[in-house]
PDB file of C-alpha atoms in Angstrom:
ATOM      1  CA  MET A 317      91.065  98.121  87.313  1.00 46.00           C
ATOM      2  CA  THR A 318      91.715  97.777  91.058  1.00 49.00           C
ATOM      3  CA  ILE A 319      89.393  98.996  93.799  1.00 46.00           C
ATOM      4  CA  SER A 320      92.080 101.371  95.126  1.00 51.00           C
ATOM      5  CA  PHE A 321      92.447 102.982  91.699  1.00 47.00           C
ATOM      6  CA  VAL A 322      88.698 103.513  91.419  1.00 50.00           C
ATOM      7  CA  ILE A 323      88.662 105.096  94.883  1.00 50.00           C
ATOM      8  CA  LEU A 324      91.615 107.277  93.812  1.00 51.00           C
ATOM      9  CA  LEU A 325      89.646 108.569  90.836  1.00 49.00           C
ATOM     10  CA  PHE A 326      86.621 109.149  93.018  1.00 50.00           C
ATOM     11  CA  LEU A 327      88.547 111.120  95.645  1.00 50.00           C
ATOM     12  CA  ILE A 328      90.359 113.238  93.056  1.00 48.00           C
ATOM     13  CA  SER A 329      87.052 114.154  91.446  1.00 49.00           C
ATOM     14  CA  LEU A 330      85.554 115.187  94.788  1.00 49.00           C
ATOM     15  CA  VAL A 331      88.601 117.149  95.942  1.00 49.00           C
ATOM     16  CA  ASN A 332      88.920 119.101  92.699  1.00 50.00           C
ATOM     17  CA  THR A 333      85.255 119.807  92.105  1.00 47.00           C
ATOM     18  CA  SER A 334      84.286 120.612  95.720  1.00 45.00           C
ATOM     19  CA  THR A 335      80.963 118.803  95.264  1.00 44.00           C
ATOM     20  CA  VAL A 336      80.634 117.589  98.840  1.00 42.00           C
ATOM     21  CA  ARG A 337      80.592 119.128 102.278  1.00 44.00           C
ATOM     22  CA  PRO A 338      81.814 117.671 105.556  1.00 47.00           C
ATOM     23  CA  PHE A 339      79.374 116.519 108.216  1.00 43.00           C
ATOM     24  CA  THR A 340      77.681 119.327 110.109  1.00 42.00           C
ATOM     25  CA  SER A 341      76.522 119.210 113.709  1.00 41.00           C
ATOM     26  CA  SER A 342      72.979 118.411 112.569  1.00 41.00           C
ATOM     27  CA  ALA A 343      74.144 115.460 110.479  1.00 44.00           C
ATOM     28  CA  ILE A 344      76.538 113.632 112.813  1.00 45.00           C
ATOM     29  CA  PRO A 345      76.251 109.837 112.617  1.00 46.00           C
ATOM     30  CA  ILE A 346      75.096 108.362 115.940  1.00 45.00           C
ATOM     31  CA  PRO A 347      74.688 104.790 117.159  1.00 45.00           C
ATOM     32  CA  GLY A 348      71.630 103.090 115.709  1.00 40.00           C
ATOM     33  CA  ARG A 349      71.704 105.086 112.481  1.00 46.00           C
ATOM     34  CA  ASN A 350      73.005 103.490 109.315  1.00 53.00           C
ATOM     35  CA  VAL A 351      75.346 105.953 107.603  1.00 59.00           C
ATOM     36  CA  PRO A 352      76.075 105.021 103.971  1.00 69.00           C
ATOM     37  CA  ILE A 353      79.740 104.210 103.504  1.00 73.00           C
ATOM     38  CA  MET A 354      79.866 106.475 100.453  1.00 72.00           C
ATOM     39  CA  ARG A 355      78.926 109.344 102.769  1.00 72.00           C
ATOM     40  CA  LEU A 356      81.972 108.610 104.927  1.00 73.00           C
ATOM     41  CA  PHE A 357      84.233 108.710 101.863  1.00 73.00           C
ATOM     42  CA  GLU A 358      82.577 111.939 100.733  1.00 75.00           C
ATOM     43  CA  ASN A 359      83.185 113.448 104.166  1.00 75.00           C
ATOM     44  CA  TYR A 360      86.807 112.342 103.914  1.00 77.00           C
ATOM     45  CA  ALA A 361      87.229 113.955 100.487  1.00 77.00           C
ATOM     46  CA  ALA A 362      85.617 117.165 101.719  1.00 80.00           C
ATOM     47  CA  SER A 363      88.341 117.345 104.381  1.00 81.00           C
ATOM     48  CA  CYS A 364      91.140 117.395 101.784  1.00 82.00           C
ATOM     49  CA  ARG A 365      92.833 120.577 100.643  1.00 75.00           C
ATOM     50  CA  PRO A 366      91.759 121.521  97.099  1.00 71.00           C
ATOM     51  CA  THR A 367      94.497 121.528  94.486  1.00 62.00           C
ATOM     52  CA  ASN A 368      94.746 123.473  91.257  1.00 58.00           C
ATOM     53  CA  LYS A 369      96.582 120.625  89.579  1.00 54.00           C
ATOM     54  CA  ARG A 370      94.338 118.538  87.354  1.00 50.00           C
ATOM     55  CA  ASP A 371      95.881 115.122  86.984  1.00 44.00           C
ATOM     56  CA  PHE A 372      92.857 113.733  85.161  1.00 40.00           C
ATOM     57  CA  ASN A 373      90.359 115.093  82.671  1.00 40.00           C
ATOM     58  CA  MET A 374      87.355 115.780  84.884  1.00 42.00           C
ATOM     59  CA  ASP A 375      84.757 115.182  82.172  1.00 46.00           C
ATOM     60  CA  GLN A 376      86.217 111.806  81.311  1.00 44.00           C
ATOM     61  CA  LEU A 377      86.524 111.013  85.007  1.00 41.00           C
ATOM     62  CA  ALA A 378      82.858 111.766  85.637  1.00 46.00           C
ATOM     63  CA  ASN A 379      81.847 109.452  82.808  1.00 47.00           C
ATOM     64  CA  LEU A 380      84.152 106.733  84.134  1.00 41.00           C
ATOM     65  CA  LEU A 381      82.783 106.946  87.662  1.00 46.00           C
ATOM     66  CA  GLN A 382      79.223 106.616  86.401  1.00 50.00           C
ATOM     67  CA  SER A 383      80.128 103.264  84.894  1.00 46.00           C
ATOM     68  CA  PHE A 384      81.010 101.771  88.291  1.00 47.00           C
ATOM     69  CA  GLN A 385      78.765 100.671  91.103  1.00 55.00           C
ATOM     70  CA  MET A 386      80.502 103.060  93.495  1.00 61.00           C
ATOM     71  CA  ASP A 387      78.572 101.983  96.584  1.00 67.00           C
ATOM     72  CA  GLU A 388      79.828  98.430  96.133  1.00 69.00           C
ATOM     73  CA  VAL A 389      83.398  99.591  95.457  1.00 68.00           C
ATOM     74  CA  ALA A 390      83.346 101.897  98.492  1.00 68.00           C
ATOM     75  CA  THR A 391      82.056  99.095 100.716  1.00 74.00           C
ATOM     76  CA  LYS A 392      84.850  96.757  99.635  1.00 74.00           C
ATOM     77  CA  GLN A 393      87.493  99.432 100.195  1.00 68.00           C
ATOM     78  CA  TYR A 394      86.001 100.392 103.564  1.00 72.00           C
ATOM     79  CA  ASN A 395      86.066  96.781 104.707  1.00 74.00           C
ATOM     80  CA  SER A 396      89.667  96.344 103.553  1.00 72.00           C
ATOM     81  CA  LEU A 397      90.698  99.394 105.592  1.00 76.00           C
ATOM     82  CA  PHE A 398      88.718  99.014 108.799  1.00 72.00           C
ATOM     83  CA  PHE A 399      88.073  95.287 109.182  1.00 70.00           C
ATOM     84  CA  SER A 400      90.153  95.204 112.389  1.00 68.00           C
ATOM     85  CA  MET A 401      88.756  98.439 113.902  1.00 76.00           C
ATOM     86  CA  ALA A 402      86.067  98.660 116.572  1.00 69.00           C
ATOM     87  CA  ASP A 403      84.409 101.885 117.671  1.00 73.00           C
ATOM     88  CA  MET A 404      87.138 104.236 118.857  1.00 77.00           C
ATOM     89  CA  GLN A 405      87.336 105.759 122.332  1.00 84.00           C
ATOM     90  CA  ILE A 406      88.830 109.076 121.319  1.00 89.00           C
ATOM     91  CA  GLU A 407      89.978 110.100 124.811  1.00 89.00           C
ATOM     92  CA  LYS A 408      92.407 107.141 124.793  1.00 88.00           C
ATOM     93  CA  PHE A 409      93.971 108.625 121.667  1.00 89.00           C
ATOM     94  CA  MET A 410      95.219 111.854 123.273  1.00 94.00           C
ATOM     95  CA  GLY A 411      98.778 112.606 124.419  1.00 93.00           C
ATOM     96  CA  LYS A 412     102.307 111.994 123.153  1.00 94.00           C
ATOM     97  CA  TRP A 413     103.165 109.550 120.358  1.00 95.00           C
ATOM     98  CA  TYR A 414     106.423 108.501 118.694  1.00 95.00           C
ATOM     99  CA  THR A 415     106.528 107.892 114.938  1.00 95.00           C
ATOM    100  CA  VAL A 416     108.051 104.451 114.424  1.00 95.00           C
ATOM    101  CA  VAL A 417     106.933 103.707 110.841  1.00 96.00           C
ATOM    102  CA  ASP A 418     106.416 106.201 108.010  1.00 96.00           C
ATOM    103  CA  SER A 419     106.110 106.674 104.245  1.00 94.00           C
ATOM    104  CA  LYS A 420     109.457 108.354 103.640  1.00 92.00           C
ATOM    105  CA  GLU A 421     108.731 109.301 100.036  1.00 91.00           C
ATOM    106  CA  VAL A 422     106.118 111.684 101.409  1.00 92.00           C
ATOM    107  CA  HIS A 423     107.517 112.604 104.817  1.00 94.00           C
ATOM    108  CA  LYS A 424     111.246 113.325 104.527  1.00 93.00           C
ATOM    109  CA  GLU A 425     111.546 114.216 108.203  1.00 93.00           C
ATOM    110  CA  ASP A 426     113.033 111.868 110.792  1.00 91.00           C
ATOM    111  CA  CYS A 427     112.209 111.006 114.390  1.00 91.00           C
ATOM    112  CA  GLY A 428     108.789 112.607 114.520  1.00 93.00           C
ATOM    113  CA  ILE A 429     106.791 113.051 117.723  1.00 94.00           C
ATOM    114  CA  PHE A 430     103.079 113.881 117.782  1.00 96.00           C
ATOM    115  CA  TYR A 431     101.033 115.521 120.531  1.00 96.00           C
ATOM    116  CA  PHE A 432      97.247 115.290 120.427  1.00 97.00           C
ATOM    117  CA  ASP A 433      95.244 117.454 122.832  1.00 97.00           C
ATOM    118  CA  MET A 434      91.474 117.496 123.232  1.00 97.00           C
ATOM    119  CA  VAL A 435      89.677 120.784 122.606  1.00 97.00           C
ATOM    120  CA  LEU A 436      86.023 119.755 122.736  1.00 95.00           C
ATOM    121  CA  GLN A 437      84.251 116.429 123.208  1.00 94.00           C
ATOM    122  CA  THR A 438      80.605 115.346 123.168  1.00 91.00           C
ATOM    123  CA  PRO A 439      79.223 111.783 123.285  1.00 84.00           C
ATOM    124  CA  TYR A 440      79.513 111.417 119.495  1.00 83.00           C
ATOM    125  CA  THR A 441      81.953 114.125 118.388  1.00 90.00           C
ATOM    126  CA  ALA A 442      85.360 115.496 119.270  1.00 94.00           C
ATOM    127  CA  THR A 443      87.812 118.159 118.145  1.00 96.00           C
ATOM    128  CA  PHE A 444      91.496 118.036 119.039  1.00 97.00           C
ATOM    129  CA  THR A 445      94.782 119.650 118.069  1.00 97.00           C
ATOM    130  CA  SER A 446      97.746 117.927 116.441  1.00 97.00           C
ATOM    131  CA  LYS A 447     101.331 119.107 116.778  1.00 96.00           C
ATOM    132  CA  GLN A 448     104.350 117.323 115.329  1.00 96.00           C
ATOM    133  CA  TYR A 449     108.054 117.890 115.997  1.00 93.00           C
ATOM    134  CA  ALA A 450     110.604 116.223 113.727  1.00 92.00           C
ATOM    135  CA  PHE A 451     114.105 116.616 112.273  1.00 89.00           C
ATOM    136  CA  LEU A 452     114.915 117.582 108.692  1.00 90.00           C
ATOM    137  CA  ASN A 453     118.512 118.287 107.659  1.00 87.00           C
ATOM    138  CA  ASN A 454     119.489 118.694 111.340  1.00 83.00           C
ATOM    139  CA  ASP A 455     116.794 121.308 111.924  1.00 89.00           C
ATOM    140  CA  VAL A 456     113.653 120.926 113.995  1.00 89.00           C
ATOM    141  CA  VAL A 457     110.468 121.333 111.975  1.00 93.00           C
ATOM    142  CA  THR A 458     106.987 121.759 113.406  1.00 95.00           C
ATOM    143  CA  ASN A 459     103.650 120.912 111.823  1.00 97.00           C
ATOM    144  CA  GLU A 460     100.387 121.970 113.403  1.00 97.00           C
ATOM    145  CA  GLY A 461      97.036 120.501 112.475  1.00 96.00           C
ATOM    146  CA  TYR A 462      93.797 119.305 113.989  1.00 96.00           C
ATOM    147  CA  GLY A 463      91.603 116.263 114.263  1.00 95.00           C
ATOM    148  CA  SER A 464      87.928 115.499 114.493  1.00 93.00           C
ATOM    149  CA  MET A 465      85.546 112.673 115.280  1.00 90.00           C
ATOM    150  CA  VAL A 466      82.136 112.807 113.611  1.00 83.00           C
ATOM    151  CA  GLY A 467      80.578 109.589 114.868  1.00 80.00           C
ATOM    152  CA  PRO A 468      81.452 106.231 116.399  1.00 76.00           C
ATOM    153  CA  GLU A 469      82.115 104.298 113.198  1.00 78.00           C
ATOM    154  CA  PRO A 470      85.623 103.352 112.033  1.00 75.00           C
ATOM    155  CA  GLY A 471      86.605 105.957 109.461  1.00 80.00           C
ATOM    156  CA  ALA A 472      84.884 108.777 111.345  1.00 84.00           C
ATOM    157  CA  VAL A 473      88.126 109.997 112.990  1.00 90.00           C
ATOM    158  CA  LEU A 474      90.154 112.285 110.712  1.00 93.00           C
ATOM    159  CA  ILE A 475      93.570 113.795 111.477  1.00 95.00           C
ATOM    160  CA  THR A 476      94.953 116.691 109.443  1.00 95.00           C
ATOM    161  CA  THR A 477      98.670 116.901 110.221  1.00 96.00           C
ATOM    162  CA  GLY A 478      99.432 120.305 108.703  1.00 94.00           C
ATOM    163  CA  HIS A 479     102.326 118.768 106.752  1.00 95.00           C
ATOM    164  CA  GLU A 480     102.714 120.413 103.353  1.00 93.00           C
ATOM    165  CA  ARG A 481     102.735 117.036 101.598  1.00 91.00           C
ATOM    166  CA  ASP A 482      99.573 115.770 103.310  1.00 92.00           C
ATOM    167  CA  GLN A 483      96.744 117.021 101.140  1.00 88.00           C
ATOM    168  CA  CYS A 484      94.222 114.738 102.830  1.00 89.00           C
ATOM    169  CA  PRO A 485      93.744 113.629 106.434  1.00 92.00           C
ATOM    170  CA  PHE A 486      94.773 110.356 108.052  1.00 95.00           C
ATOM    171  CA  THR A 487      92.411 107.984 109.790  1.00 92.00           C
ATOM    172  CA  PRO A 488      93.187 105.158 112.244  1.00 92.00           C
ATOM    173  CA  VAL A 489      92.969 101.724 110.596  1.00 92.00           C
ATOM    174  CA  ARG A 490      94.261  99.696 113.554  1.00 92.00           C
ATOM    175  CA  ILE A 491      94.804 100.338 117.255  1.00 90.00           C
ATOM    176  CA  GLY A 492      96.677  98.033 119.583  1.00 85.00           C
ATOM    177  CA  GLY A 493      96.509  97.273 123.272  1.00 79.00           C
ATOM    178  CA  LEU A 494      96.004  99.420 126.332  1.00 78.00           C
ATOM    179  CA  ASN A 495      98.697 100.588 128.738  1.00 79.00           C
ATOM    180  CA  ASP A 496      98.377 100.884 132.511  1.00 80.00           C
ATOM    181  CA  GLU A 497      96.720 104.288 132.112  1.00 80.00           C
ATOM    182  CA  GLY A 498      94.069 102.837 129.790  1.00 79.00           C
ATOM    183  CA  GLU A 499      95.528 104.492 126.673  1.00 82.00           C
ATOM    184  CA  TYR A 500      96.071 102.868 123.297  1.00 87.00           C
ATOM    185  CA  GLN A 501      99.663 101.633 122.909  1.00 91.00           C
ATOM    186  CA  TYR A 502     100.031 101.885 119.145  1.00 94.00           C
ATOM    187  CA  MET A 503      97.987 102.905 116.144  1.00 94.00           C
ATOM    188  CA  ILE A 504      98.292 102.692 112.384  1.00 95.00           C
ATOM    189  CA  LEU A 505      97.191 105.816 110.499  1.00 96.00           C
ATOM    190  CA  SER A 506      96.523 105.726 106.787  1.00 93.00           C
ATOM    191  CA  THR A 507      94.241 106.929 103.970  1.00 88.00           C
ATOM    192  CA  PRO A 508      91.705 105.256 101.664  1.00 83.00           C
ATOM    193  CA  LEU A 509      94.580 104.534  99.249  1.00 83.00           C
ATOM    194  CA  LYS A 510      96.655 102.936 102.034  1.00 87.00           C
ATOM    195  CA  TYR A 511      99.320 105.568 101.277  1.00 89.00           C
ATOM    196  CA  PRO A 512     100.850 107.393 102.964  1.00 92.00           C
ATOM    197  CA  THR A 513     100.825 105.381 106.196  1.00 95.00           C
ATOM    198  CA  MET A 514     102.271 106.072 109.640  1.00 96.00           C
ATOM    199  CA  VAL A 515     102.559 103.995 112.803  1.00 97.00           C
ATOM    200  CA  LEU A 516     102.665 105.760 116.171  1.00 97.00           C
ATOM    201  CA  THR A 517     103.451 104.277 119.580  1.00 95.00           C
ATOM    202  CA  ARG A 518     103.406 105.435 123.202  1.00 92.00           C
ATOM    203  CA  ASP A 519     106.382 103.330 124.286  1.00 90.00           C
ATOM    204  CA  MET A 520     109.268 102.700 121.890  1.00 89.00           C
ATOM    205  CA  GLU A 521     110.792  99.838 123.848  1.00 88.00           C
ATOM    206  CA  GLN A 522     107.480  98.026 124.173  1.00 89.00           C
ATOM    207  CA  PHE A 523     106.844  98.546 120.477  1.00 92.00           C
ATOM    208  CA  GLU A 524     110.174  96.939 119.587  1.00 91.00           C
ATOM    209  CA  THR A 525     109.648  93.935 121.832  1.00 91.00           C
ATOM    210  CA  LYS A 526     105.883  93.449 121.758  1.00 92.00           C
ATOM    211  CA  TRP A 527     104.197  95.143 118.807  1.00 92.00           C
ATOM    212  CA  LYS A 528     106.676  95.549 115.935  1.00 93.00           C
ATOM    213  CA  ARG A 529     106.214  92.032 114.541  1.00 94.00           C
ATOM    214  CA  GLU A 530     102.437  92.341 114.772  1.00 93.00           C
ATOM    215  CA  VAL A 531     102.478  95.685 112.964  1.00 94.00           C
ATOM    216  CA  TYR A 532     104.846  94.420 110.276  1.00 94.00           C
ATOM    217  CA  ASP A 533     102.657  91.395 109.598  1.00 95.00           C
ATOM    218  CA  PHE A 534      99.522  93.570 109.444  1.00 93.00           C
ATOM    219  CA  VAL A 535     100.859  96.160 106.974  1.00 93.00           C
ATOM    220  CA  GLU A 536     102.491  93.474 104.819  1.00 92.00           C
ATOM    221  CA  LYS A 537      99.454  91.205 104.681  1.00 92.00           C
ATOM    222  CA  ASN A 538      96.872  93.930 104.132  1.00 90.00           C
ATOM    223  CA  GLY A 539      98.513  96.012 101.425  1.00 88.00           C
ATOM    224  CA  PHE A 540      99.858  98.956 103.427  1.00 90.00           C
ATOM    225  CA  MET A 541     103.550  98.062 103.082  1.00 89.00           C
ATOM    226  CA  SER A 542     103.830  98.844  99.365  1.00 82.00           C
ATOM    227  CA  PRO A 543     100.436  99.791  97.856  1.00 77.00           C
ATOM    228  CA  MET A 544      99.946 100.743  94.228  1.00 73.00           C
ATOM    229  CA  ALA A 545      99.802 104.449  95.111  1.00 67.00           C
ATOM    230  CA  ALA A 546     103.282 104.210  96.689  1.00 69.00           C
ATOM    231  CA  LEU A 547     104.879 103.414  93.306  1.00 75.00           C
ATOM    232  CA  ASN A 548     106.887 100.428  94.594  1.00 74.00           C
ATOM    233  CA  THR A 549     108.271 102.222  97.656  1.00 83.00           C
ATOM    234  CA  ARG A 550     107.957 100.542 101.043  1.00 90.00           C
ATOM    235  CA  LEU A 551     107.238 101.716 104.553  1.00 93.00           C
ATOM    236  CA  HIS A 552     110.252 102.789 106.583  1.00 93.00           C
ATOM    237  CA  PHE A 553     110.719 101.421 110.123  1.00 93.00           C
ATOM    238  CA  THR A 554     112.473 103.980 112.313  1.00 90.00           C
ATOM    239  CA  ASP A 555     115.725 103.250 114.128  1.00 88.00           C
ATOM    240  CA  THR A 556     114.614 104.440 117.566  1.00 82.00           C
ATOM    241  CA  ASP A 557     118.153 104.251 118.986  1.00 83.00           C
ATOM    242  CA  VAL A 558     119.290 106.845 116.442  1.00 83.00           C
ATOM    243  CA  CYS A 559     116.291 109.047 117.218  1.00 84.00           C
ATOM    244  CA  ARG A 560     117.112 109.060 120.927  1.00 78.00           C
ATOM    245  CA  LYS A 561     120.499 110.549 120.046  1.00 76.00           C
ATOM    246  CA  VAL A 562     119.310 113.296 117.678  1.00 69.00           C
ATOM    247  CA  ASN A 563     115.903 114.319 119.052  1.00 65.00           C
ATOM    248  CA  LYS A 564     115.987 115.732 122.590  1.00 66.00           C
ATOM    249  CA  LEU A 565     112.295 114.949 123.010  1.00 64.00           C
ATOM    250  CA  TYR A 566     113.278 111.271 122.962  1.00 64.00           C
ATOM    251  CA  GLU A 567     115.694 111.637 125.865  1.00 58.00           C
ATOM    252  CA  ASN A 568     113.098 110.924 128.524  1.00 53.00           C
ATOM    253  CA  GLY A 569     111.783 107.952 126.608  1.00 46.00           C
ATOM    254  CA  ASN A 570     108.123 107.647 127.523  1.00 45.00           C
ATOM    255  CA  VAL A 571     107.524 111.007 129.178  1.00 38.00           C
TER     256      VAL A 571
END
C-alpha cells in the first residue's frame, strides 16, 4: 500500500468524522517550536468541506489506520511534498496570477486568473482573499475563496479556492524566483495527494521562456504529473496564446 493511499484514507476519515479542529490563535506554530507533522495534516483536514458521501466504511478505516505508524507515514509524505520549500514570505504571494498548468479532470474551466489580497497579517499569521476568473463554455465564471497562514513552516499556508470541485484547500509545494518588485514569479499549488495541482505565474512570457521546463521537470520527477489519485490523467499545460484571445484580462499581459 502506497504512502499516498494511506494519507488518502487518513484525510477521508478526518474530513468525514470531524475529529479535528484547525489551529486557533492560541496554538499557532512559531519559530523555535517543533510542531508535529501529523498536526499539520490534521489542520489541513479540518480545513476541508465535510461530505455526506462515505466512500469507505469508517469502522474498517479506523481499524486500518491503527495498524500503521501514521507519524512515520505523515513525515515521509510531508517530505515528499515540501522538500524544496523554505519558509514562505506571504506578502510576496499577493497580487495577480495566471493559471498556466491545471488538473483539467477537476477544473473544467480555461484561462483562469487568480487575485490574492491581504486582509490581515501578523508576524506568524495571515488571512487573505482569493478570487478567480475563468472561462467555461464561453462564459466567465468566478470563484471566491480565502487563504490563511498559520505559521512559518511549509504546509502552513492553505488556500481555499471556492471552486465547487475543490473540497480541500491547496498549499504551495514550490515557489520560483523573484521579480523586480520582489514578488514570487511562479508557484506550484497542490494537496497531500498531489492531486489536483495548479501552477500559477506572474508573467506568462517569462514562464514560457524561463520556468516552464523547470516546472515540467519538477512535476514529472516528483509525482505531481500523474499521481495515483489522478487515475492516469495528466496535468494540462495552458496555451497562453489562446487565452490572450478569449480572456480580456489577459489583454494587458502582466498588468
